[in-house]
C-alpha positions as YAML, in Angstrom:
chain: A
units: angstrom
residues:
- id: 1
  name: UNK
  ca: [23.13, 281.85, -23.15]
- id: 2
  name: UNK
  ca: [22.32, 284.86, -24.58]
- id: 3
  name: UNK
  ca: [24.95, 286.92, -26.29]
- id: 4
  name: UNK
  ca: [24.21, 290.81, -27.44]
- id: 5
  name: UNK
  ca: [27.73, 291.66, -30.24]
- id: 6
  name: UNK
  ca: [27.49, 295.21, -29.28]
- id: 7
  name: UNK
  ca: [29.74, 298.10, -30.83]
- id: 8
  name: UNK
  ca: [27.84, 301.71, -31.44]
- id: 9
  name: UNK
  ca: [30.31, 302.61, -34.18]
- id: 10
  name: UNK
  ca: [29.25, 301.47, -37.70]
- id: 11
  name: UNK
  ca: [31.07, 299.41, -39.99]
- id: 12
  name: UNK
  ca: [33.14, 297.43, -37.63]
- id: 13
  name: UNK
  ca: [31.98, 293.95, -38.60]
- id: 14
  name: UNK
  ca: [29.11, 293.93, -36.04]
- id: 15
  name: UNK
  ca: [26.38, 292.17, -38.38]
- id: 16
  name: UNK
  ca: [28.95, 289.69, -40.23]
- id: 17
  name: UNK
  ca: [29.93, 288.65, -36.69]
- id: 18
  name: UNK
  ca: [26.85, 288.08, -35.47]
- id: 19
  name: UNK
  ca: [25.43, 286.25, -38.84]
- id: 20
  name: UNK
  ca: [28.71, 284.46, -39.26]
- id: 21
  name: UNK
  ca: [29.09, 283.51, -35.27]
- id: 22
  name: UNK
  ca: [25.33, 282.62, -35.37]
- id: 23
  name: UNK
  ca: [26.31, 279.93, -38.09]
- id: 24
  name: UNK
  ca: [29.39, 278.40, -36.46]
- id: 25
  name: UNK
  ca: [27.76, 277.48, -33.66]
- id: 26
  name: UNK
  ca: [25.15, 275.98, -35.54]
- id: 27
  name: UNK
  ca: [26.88, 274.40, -37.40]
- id: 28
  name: UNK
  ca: [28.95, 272.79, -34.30]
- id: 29
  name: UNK
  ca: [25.70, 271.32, -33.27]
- id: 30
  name: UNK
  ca: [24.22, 274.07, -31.17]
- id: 31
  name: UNK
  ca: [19.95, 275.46, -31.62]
- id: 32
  name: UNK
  ca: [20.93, 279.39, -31.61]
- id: 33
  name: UNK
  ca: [18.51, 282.01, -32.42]
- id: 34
  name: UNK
  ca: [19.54, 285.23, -34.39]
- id: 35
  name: UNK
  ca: [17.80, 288.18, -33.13]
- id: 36
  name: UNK
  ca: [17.90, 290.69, -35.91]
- id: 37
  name: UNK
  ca: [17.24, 294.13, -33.80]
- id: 38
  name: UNK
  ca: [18.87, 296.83, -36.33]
- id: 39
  name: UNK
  ca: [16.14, 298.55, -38.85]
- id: 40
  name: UNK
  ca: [18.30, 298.34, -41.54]
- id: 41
  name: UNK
  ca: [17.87, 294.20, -41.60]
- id: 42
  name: UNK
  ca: [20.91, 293.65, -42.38]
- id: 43
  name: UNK
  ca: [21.39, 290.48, -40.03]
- id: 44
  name: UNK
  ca: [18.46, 289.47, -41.61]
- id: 45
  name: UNK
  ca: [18.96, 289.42, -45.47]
- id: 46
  name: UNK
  ca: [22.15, 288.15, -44.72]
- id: 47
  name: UNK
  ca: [20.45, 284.97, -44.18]
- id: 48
  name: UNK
  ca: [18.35, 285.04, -47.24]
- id: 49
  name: UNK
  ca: [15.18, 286.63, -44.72]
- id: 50
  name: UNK
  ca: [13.10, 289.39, -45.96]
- id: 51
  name: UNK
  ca: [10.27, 289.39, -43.34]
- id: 52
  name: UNK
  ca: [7.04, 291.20, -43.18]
- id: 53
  name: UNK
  ca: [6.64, 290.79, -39.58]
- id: 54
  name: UNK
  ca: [9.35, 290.21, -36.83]
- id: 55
  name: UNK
  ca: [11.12, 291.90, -33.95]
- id: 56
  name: UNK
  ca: [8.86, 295.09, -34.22]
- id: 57
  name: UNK
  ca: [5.73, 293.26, -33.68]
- id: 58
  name: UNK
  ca: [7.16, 291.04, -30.71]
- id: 59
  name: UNK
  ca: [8.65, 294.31, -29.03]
- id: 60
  name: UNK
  ca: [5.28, 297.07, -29.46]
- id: 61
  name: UNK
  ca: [2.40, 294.23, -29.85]
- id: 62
  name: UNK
  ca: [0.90, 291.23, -28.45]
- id: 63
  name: UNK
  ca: [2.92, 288.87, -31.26]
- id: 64
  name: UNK
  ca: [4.35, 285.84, -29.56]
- id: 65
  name: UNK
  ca: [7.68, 284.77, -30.44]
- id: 66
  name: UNK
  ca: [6.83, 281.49, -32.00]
- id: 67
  name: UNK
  ca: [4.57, 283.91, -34.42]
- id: 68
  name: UNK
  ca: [7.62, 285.64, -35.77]
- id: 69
  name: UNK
  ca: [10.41, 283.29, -35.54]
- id: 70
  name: UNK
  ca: [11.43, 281.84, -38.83]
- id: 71
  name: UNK
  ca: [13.94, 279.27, -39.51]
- id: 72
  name: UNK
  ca: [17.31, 279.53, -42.20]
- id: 73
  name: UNK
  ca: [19.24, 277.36, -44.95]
- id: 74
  name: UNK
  ca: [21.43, 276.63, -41.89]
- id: 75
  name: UNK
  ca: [20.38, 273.69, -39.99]
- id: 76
  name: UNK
  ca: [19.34, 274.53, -36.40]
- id: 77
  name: UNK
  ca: [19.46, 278.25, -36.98]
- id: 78
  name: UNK
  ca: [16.41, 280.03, -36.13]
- id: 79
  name: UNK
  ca: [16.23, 283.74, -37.14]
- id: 80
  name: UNK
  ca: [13.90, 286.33, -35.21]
- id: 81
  name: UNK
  ca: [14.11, 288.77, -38.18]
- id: 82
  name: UNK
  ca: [13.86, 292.50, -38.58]
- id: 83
  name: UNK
  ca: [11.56, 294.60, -40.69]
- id: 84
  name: UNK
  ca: [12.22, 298.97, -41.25]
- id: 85
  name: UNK
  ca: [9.48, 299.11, -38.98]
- id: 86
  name: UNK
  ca: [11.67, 298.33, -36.49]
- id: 87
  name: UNK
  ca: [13.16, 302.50, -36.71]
- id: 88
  name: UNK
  ca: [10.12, 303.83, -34.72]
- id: 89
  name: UNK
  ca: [10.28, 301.08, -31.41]
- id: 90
  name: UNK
  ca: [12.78, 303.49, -30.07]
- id: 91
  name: UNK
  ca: [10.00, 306.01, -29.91]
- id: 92
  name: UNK
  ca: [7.38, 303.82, -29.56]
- id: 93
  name: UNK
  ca: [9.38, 302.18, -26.29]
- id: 94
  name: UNK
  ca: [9.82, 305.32, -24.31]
- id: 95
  name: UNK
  ca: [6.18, 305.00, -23.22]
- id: 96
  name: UNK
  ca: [5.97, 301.66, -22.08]
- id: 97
  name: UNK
  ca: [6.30, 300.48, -18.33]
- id: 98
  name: UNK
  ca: [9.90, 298.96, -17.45]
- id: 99
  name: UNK
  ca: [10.85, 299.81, -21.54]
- id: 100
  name: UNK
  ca: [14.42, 298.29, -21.13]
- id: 101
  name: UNK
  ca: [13.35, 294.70, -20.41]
- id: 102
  name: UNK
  ca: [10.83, 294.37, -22.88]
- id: 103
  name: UNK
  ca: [13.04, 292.38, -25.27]
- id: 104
  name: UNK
  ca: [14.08, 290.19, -22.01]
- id: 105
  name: UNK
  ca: [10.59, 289.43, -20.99]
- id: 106
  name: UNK
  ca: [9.78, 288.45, -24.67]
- id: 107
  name: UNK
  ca: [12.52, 286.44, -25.03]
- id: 108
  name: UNK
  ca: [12.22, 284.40, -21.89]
- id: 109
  name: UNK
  ca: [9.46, 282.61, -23.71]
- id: 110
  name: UNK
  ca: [11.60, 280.52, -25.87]
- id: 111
  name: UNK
  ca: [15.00, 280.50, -24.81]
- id: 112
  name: UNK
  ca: [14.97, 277.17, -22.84]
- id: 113
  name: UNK
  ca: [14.08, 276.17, -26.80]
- id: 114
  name: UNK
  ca: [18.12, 277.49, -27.72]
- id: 115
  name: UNK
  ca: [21.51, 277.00, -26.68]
- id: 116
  name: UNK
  ca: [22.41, 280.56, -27.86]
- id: 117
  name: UNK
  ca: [20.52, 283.53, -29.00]
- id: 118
  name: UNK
  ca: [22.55, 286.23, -30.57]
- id: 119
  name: UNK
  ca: [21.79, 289.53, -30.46]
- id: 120
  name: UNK
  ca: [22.68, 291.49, -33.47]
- id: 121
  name: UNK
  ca: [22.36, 295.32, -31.90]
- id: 122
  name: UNK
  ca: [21.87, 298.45, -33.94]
- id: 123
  name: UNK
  ca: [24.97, 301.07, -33.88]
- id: 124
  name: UNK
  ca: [23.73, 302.92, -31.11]
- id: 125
  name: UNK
  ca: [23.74, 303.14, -27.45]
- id: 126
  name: UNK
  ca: [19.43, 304.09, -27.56]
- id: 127
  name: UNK
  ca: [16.92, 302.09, -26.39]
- id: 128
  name: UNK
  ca: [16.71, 298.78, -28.37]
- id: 129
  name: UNK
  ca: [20.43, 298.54, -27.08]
- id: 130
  name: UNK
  ca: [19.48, 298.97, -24.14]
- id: 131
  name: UNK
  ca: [17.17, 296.02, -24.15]
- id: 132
  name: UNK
  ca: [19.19, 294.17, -25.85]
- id: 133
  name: UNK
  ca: [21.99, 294.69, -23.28]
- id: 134
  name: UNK
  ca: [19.55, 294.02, -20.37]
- id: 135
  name: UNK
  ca: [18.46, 290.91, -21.74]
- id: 136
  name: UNK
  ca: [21.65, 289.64, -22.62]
- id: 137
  name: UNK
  ca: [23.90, 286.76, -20.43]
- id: 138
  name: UNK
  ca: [27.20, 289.06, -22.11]
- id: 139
  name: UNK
  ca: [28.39, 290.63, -24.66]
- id: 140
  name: UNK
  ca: [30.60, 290.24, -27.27]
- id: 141
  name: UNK
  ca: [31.97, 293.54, -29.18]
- id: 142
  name: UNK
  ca: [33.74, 293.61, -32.38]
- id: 143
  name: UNK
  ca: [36.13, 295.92, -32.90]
- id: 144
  name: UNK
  ca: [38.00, 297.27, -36.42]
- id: 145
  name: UNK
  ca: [41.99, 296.82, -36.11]
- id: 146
  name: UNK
  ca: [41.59, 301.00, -36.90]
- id: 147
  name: UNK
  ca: [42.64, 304.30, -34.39]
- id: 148
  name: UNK
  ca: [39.11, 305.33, -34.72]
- id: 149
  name: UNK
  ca: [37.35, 301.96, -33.50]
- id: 150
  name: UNK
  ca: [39.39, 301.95, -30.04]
- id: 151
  name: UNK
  ca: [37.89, 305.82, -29.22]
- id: 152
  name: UNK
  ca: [34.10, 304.20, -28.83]
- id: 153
  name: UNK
  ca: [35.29, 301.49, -26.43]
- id: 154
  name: UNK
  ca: [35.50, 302.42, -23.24]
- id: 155
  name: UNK
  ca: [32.26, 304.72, -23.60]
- id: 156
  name: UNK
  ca: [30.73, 301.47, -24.43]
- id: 157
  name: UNK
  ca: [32.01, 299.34, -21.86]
- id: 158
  name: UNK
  ca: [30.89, 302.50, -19.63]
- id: 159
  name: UNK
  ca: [27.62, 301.95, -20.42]
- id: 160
  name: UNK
  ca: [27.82, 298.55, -20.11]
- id: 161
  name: UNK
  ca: [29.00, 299.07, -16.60]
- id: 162
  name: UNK
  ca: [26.04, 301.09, -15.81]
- id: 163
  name: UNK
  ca: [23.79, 298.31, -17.18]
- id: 164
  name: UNK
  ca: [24.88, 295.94, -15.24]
- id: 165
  name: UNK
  ca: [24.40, 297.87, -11.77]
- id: 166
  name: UNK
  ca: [20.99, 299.58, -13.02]
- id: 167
  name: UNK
  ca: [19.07, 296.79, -15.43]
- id: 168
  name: UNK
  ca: [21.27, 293.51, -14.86]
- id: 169
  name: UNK
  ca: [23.58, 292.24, -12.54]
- id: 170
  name: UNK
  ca: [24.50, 289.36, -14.79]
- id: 171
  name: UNK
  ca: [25.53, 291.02, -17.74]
- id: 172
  name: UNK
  ca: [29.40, 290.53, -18.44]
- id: 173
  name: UNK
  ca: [31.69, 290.74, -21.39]
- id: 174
  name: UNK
  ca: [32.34, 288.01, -23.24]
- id: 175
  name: UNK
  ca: [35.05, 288.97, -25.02]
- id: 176
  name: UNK
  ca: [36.41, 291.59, -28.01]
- id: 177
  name: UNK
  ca: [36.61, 290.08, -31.49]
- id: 178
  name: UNK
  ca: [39.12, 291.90, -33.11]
- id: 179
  name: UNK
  ca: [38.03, 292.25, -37.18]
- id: 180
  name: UNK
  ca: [39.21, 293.20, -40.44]
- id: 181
  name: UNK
  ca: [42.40, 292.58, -39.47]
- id: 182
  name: UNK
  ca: [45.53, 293.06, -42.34]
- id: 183
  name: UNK
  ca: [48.96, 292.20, -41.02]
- id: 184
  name: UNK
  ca: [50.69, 294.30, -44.38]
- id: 185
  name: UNK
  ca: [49.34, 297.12, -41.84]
- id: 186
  name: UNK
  ca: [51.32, 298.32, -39.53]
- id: 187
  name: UNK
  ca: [48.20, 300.24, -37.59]
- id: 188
  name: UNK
  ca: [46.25, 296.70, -37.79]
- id: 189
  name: UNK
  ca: [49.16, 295.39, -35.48]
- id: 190
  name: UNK
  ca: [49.58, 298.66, -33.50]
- id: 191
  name: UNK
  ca: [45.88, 298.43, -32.75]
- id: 192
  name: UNK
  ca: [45.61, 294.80, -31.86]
- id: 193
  name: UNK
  ca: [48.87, 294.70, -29.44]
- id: 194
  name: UNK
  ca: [47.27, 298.02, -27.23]
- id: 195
  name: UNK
  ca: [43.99, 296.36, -26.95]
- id: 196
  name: UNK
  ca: [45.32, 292.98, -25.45]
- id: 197
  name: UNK
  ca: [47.97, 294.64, -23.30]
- id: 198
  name: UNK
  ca: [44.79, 297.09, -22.18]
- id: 199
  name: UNK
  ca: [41.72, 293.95, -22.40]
- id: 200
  name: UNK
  ca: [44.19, 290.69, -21.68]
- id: 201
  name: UNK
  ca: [41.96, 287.21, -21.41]
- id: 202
  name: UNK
  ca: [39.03, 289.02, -22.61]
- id: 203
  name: UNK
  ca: [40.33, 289.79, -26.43]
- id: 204
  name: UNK
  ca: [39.49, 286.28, -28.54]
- id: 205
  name: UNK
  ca: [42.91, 284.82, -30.16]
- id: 206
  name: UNK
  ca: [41.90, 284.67, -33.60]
- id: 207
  name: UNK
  ca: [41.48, 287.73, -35.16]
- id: 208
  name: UNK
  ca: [38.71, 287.95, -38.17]
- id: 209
  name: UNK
  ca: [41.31, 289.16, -41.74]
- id: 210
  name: UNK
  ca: [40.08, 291.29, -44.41]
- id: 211
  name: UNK
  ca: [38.43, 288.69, -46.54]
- id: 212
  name: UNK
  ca: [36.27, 289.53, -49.40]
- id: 213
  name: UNK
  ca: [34.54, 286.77, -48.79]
- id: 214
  name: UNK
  ca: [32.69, 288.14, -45.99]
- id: 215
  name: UNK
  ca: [31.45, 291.01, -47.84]
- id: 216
  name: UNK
  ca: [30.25, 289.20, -50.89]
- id: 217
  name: UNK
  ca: [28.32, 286.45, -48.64]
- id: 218
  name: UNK
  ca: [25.43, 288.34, -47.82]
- id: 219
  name: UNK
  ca: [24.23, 289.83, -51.32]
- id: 220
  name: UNK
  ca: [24.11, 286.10, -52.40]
- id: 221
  name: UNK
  ca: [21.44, 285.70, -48.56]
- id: 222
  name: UNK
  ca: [23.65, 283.21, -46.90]
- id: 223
  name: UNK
  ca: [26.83, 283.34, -44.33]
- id: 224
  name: UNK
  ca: [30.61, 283.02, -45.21]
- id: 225
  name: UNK
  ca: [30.40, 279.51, -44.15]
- id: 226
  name: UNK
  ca: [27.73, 278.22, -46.43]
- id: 227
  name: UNK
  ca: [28.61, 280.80, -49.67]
- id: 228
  name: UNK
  ca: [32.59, 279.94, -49.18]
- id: 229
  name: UNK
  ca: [33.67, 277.56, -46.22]
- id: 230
  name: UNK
  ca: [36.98, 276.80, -47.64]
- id: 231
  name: UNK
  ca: [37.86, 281.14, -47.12]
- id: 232
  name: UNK
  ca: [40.01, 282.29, -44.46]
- id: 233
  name: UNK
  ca: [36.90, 284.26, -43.28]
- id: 234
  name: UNK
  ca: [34.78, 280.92, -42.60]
- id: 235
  name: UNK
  ca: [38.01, 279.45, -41.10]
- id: 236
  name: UNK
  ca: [38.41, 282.72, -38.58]
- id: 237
  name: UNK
  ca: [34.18, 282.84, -37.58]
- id: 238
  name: UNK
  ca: [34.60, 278.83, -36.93]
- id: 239
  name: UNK
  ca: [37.49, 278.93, -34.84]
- id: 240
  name: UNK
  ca: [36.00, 281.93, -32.88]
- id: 241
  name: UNK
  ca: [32.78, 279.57, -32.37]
- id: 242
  name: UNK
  ca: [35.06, 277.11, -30.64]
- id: 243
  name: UNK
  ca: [36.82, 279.57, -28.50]
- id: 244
  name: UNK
  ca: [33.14, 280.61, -27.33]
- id: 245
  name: UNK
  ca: [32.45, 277.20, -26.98]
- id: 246
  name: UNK
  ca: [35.71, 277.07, -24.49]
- id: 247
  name: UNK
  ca: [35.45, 279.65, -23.08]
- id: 248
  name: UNK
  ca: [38.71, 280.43, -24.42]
- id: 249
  name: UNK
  ca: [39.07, 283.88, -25.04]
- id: 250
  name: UNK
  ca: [42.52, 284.33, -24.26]
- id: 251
  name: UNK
  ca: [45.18, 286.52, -25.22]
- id: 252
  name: UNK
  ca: [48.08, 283.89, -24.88]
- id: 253
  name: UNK
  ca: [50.66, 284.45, -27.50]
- id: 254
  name: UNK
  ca: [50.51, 287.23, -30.06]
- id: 255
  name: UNK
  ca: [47.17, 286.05, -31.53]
- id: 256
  name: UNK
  ca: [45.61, 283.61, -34.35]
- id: 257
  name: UNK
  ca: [44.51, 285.27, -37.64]
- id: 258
  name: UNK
  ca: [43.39, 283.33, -40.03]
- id: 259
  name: UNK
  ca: [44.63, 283.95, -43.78]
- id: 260
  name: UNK
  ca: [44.86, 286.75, -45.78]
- id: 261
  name: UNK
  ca: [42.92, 289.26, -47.78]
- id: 262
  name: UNK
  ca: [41.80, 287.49, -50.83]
- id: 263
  name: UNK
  ca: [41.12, 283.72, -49.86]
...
């Protein structure tokens, strides 16, 4: 299975969910590989990686996958990192033959080696999304309890659309992983109760709080569940794990969060 978290707005929890998701289902027993495929790395040193080679290589070269793929403190996680390098395949793509399924043709090299690969996407609809998107099984879009979050959906579930009649007829979502959630907020409410009345089944029942937690993890190179698995963050990022794991991303009930802001 091969999951793309998708979302072309910034700052909407995209990396922490795909780190922090990435773990979980390690850490349930499952081989996943973390495909780093923003410039900025950021999936990457959140796992304690600083690689000289990775995605780059694999995507504009001759590297194998096996060449790049490195492994993480978190047993049976497997991270394909990324280096800046990684900035200039979107120009360096536009030339090659059939440019949106490089990433899928690379990929189907070693993913009968994983139960999961997930695809941490850069925050914008260009051409390494596009890859990503055409190589993916679904995908799985975080979205900031904020007004401004819910105006990018729809253009990216748009585009999804259009990927999945152009590039690949498999691709589906997976579900909307409502983040950063603070129920002092009014808006945070607001915001979750329109997207389940507008998204139903396909919105995950526990919601991912405000937890500091999750922003302190990755300057200390690890994910929320190995630098603090007792915080509410951890708790939300395992329990969404098992909902993937079910296939239970369902809106039944006003929705789990998990803790508070602090914990």
């Amino acid at each position: 299975m091969i999951i793309a978290v998708a979302n072309q707005k910034g700052g909407v929890g995209k990396t922490a969910t795909a780190v922090n998701l990435s773990a979980a289902l390690a850490l349930e027993g499952k081989r996943v590989l973390l495909v780093d495929l923003d410039s900025q790395a950021s999936a990457s040193s959140g796992v304690g990686v600083r690689a000289s080679s990775g995605v780059y290589e694999l995507m504009v070269g001759e590297t194998s996958p096996h060449s790049v793929i490195v492994p993480t403190s978190v047993p049976r996680l497997d991270l394909l990192p990324a280096t800046r390098d990684l900035a200039g395949a979107e120009v360096e793509l536009v030339s090659c033959s059939a440019r949106e399924r490089v990433l899928s043709e690379k990929l189907s090299e070693i993913t009968d080696s994983y139960d999961y690969v997930i695809i941490d996407c850069p925050p914008a609809l260009g051409m390494l999304t596009l890859n990503a998107l055409s190589a993916a099984d679904s995908v799985l879009v975080p979205l900031q309890c904020e007004f401004y979050a819910l105006e990018g959906l729809s253009a990216l579930l748009d585009t999804v659309a259009r990927i999945r009649d152009s590039f690949n007829t498999r691709l589906r979502l997976c579900g909307i992983l409502l983040t950063m959630y603070d129920a002092r907020t009014s808006l945070s409410r607001q915001v979750a109760a329109e997207v389940r009345s507008h998204f139903g089944g396909k919105v995950f029942s526990v919601m991912v709080p405000r937890n500091v937690r999750i922003g302190e993890s990755p300057s200390h190179g690890m994910p929320v569940l190995q630098y603090d698995p007792a915080s509410t963050g951890a708790a939300a990022y395992r329990q969404a794990a098992k909902e993937l794991l079910n296939q239970g991303v369902t809106a039944s009930g006003p929705g789990a969060v998990v803790g508070g802001d602090n914990a």
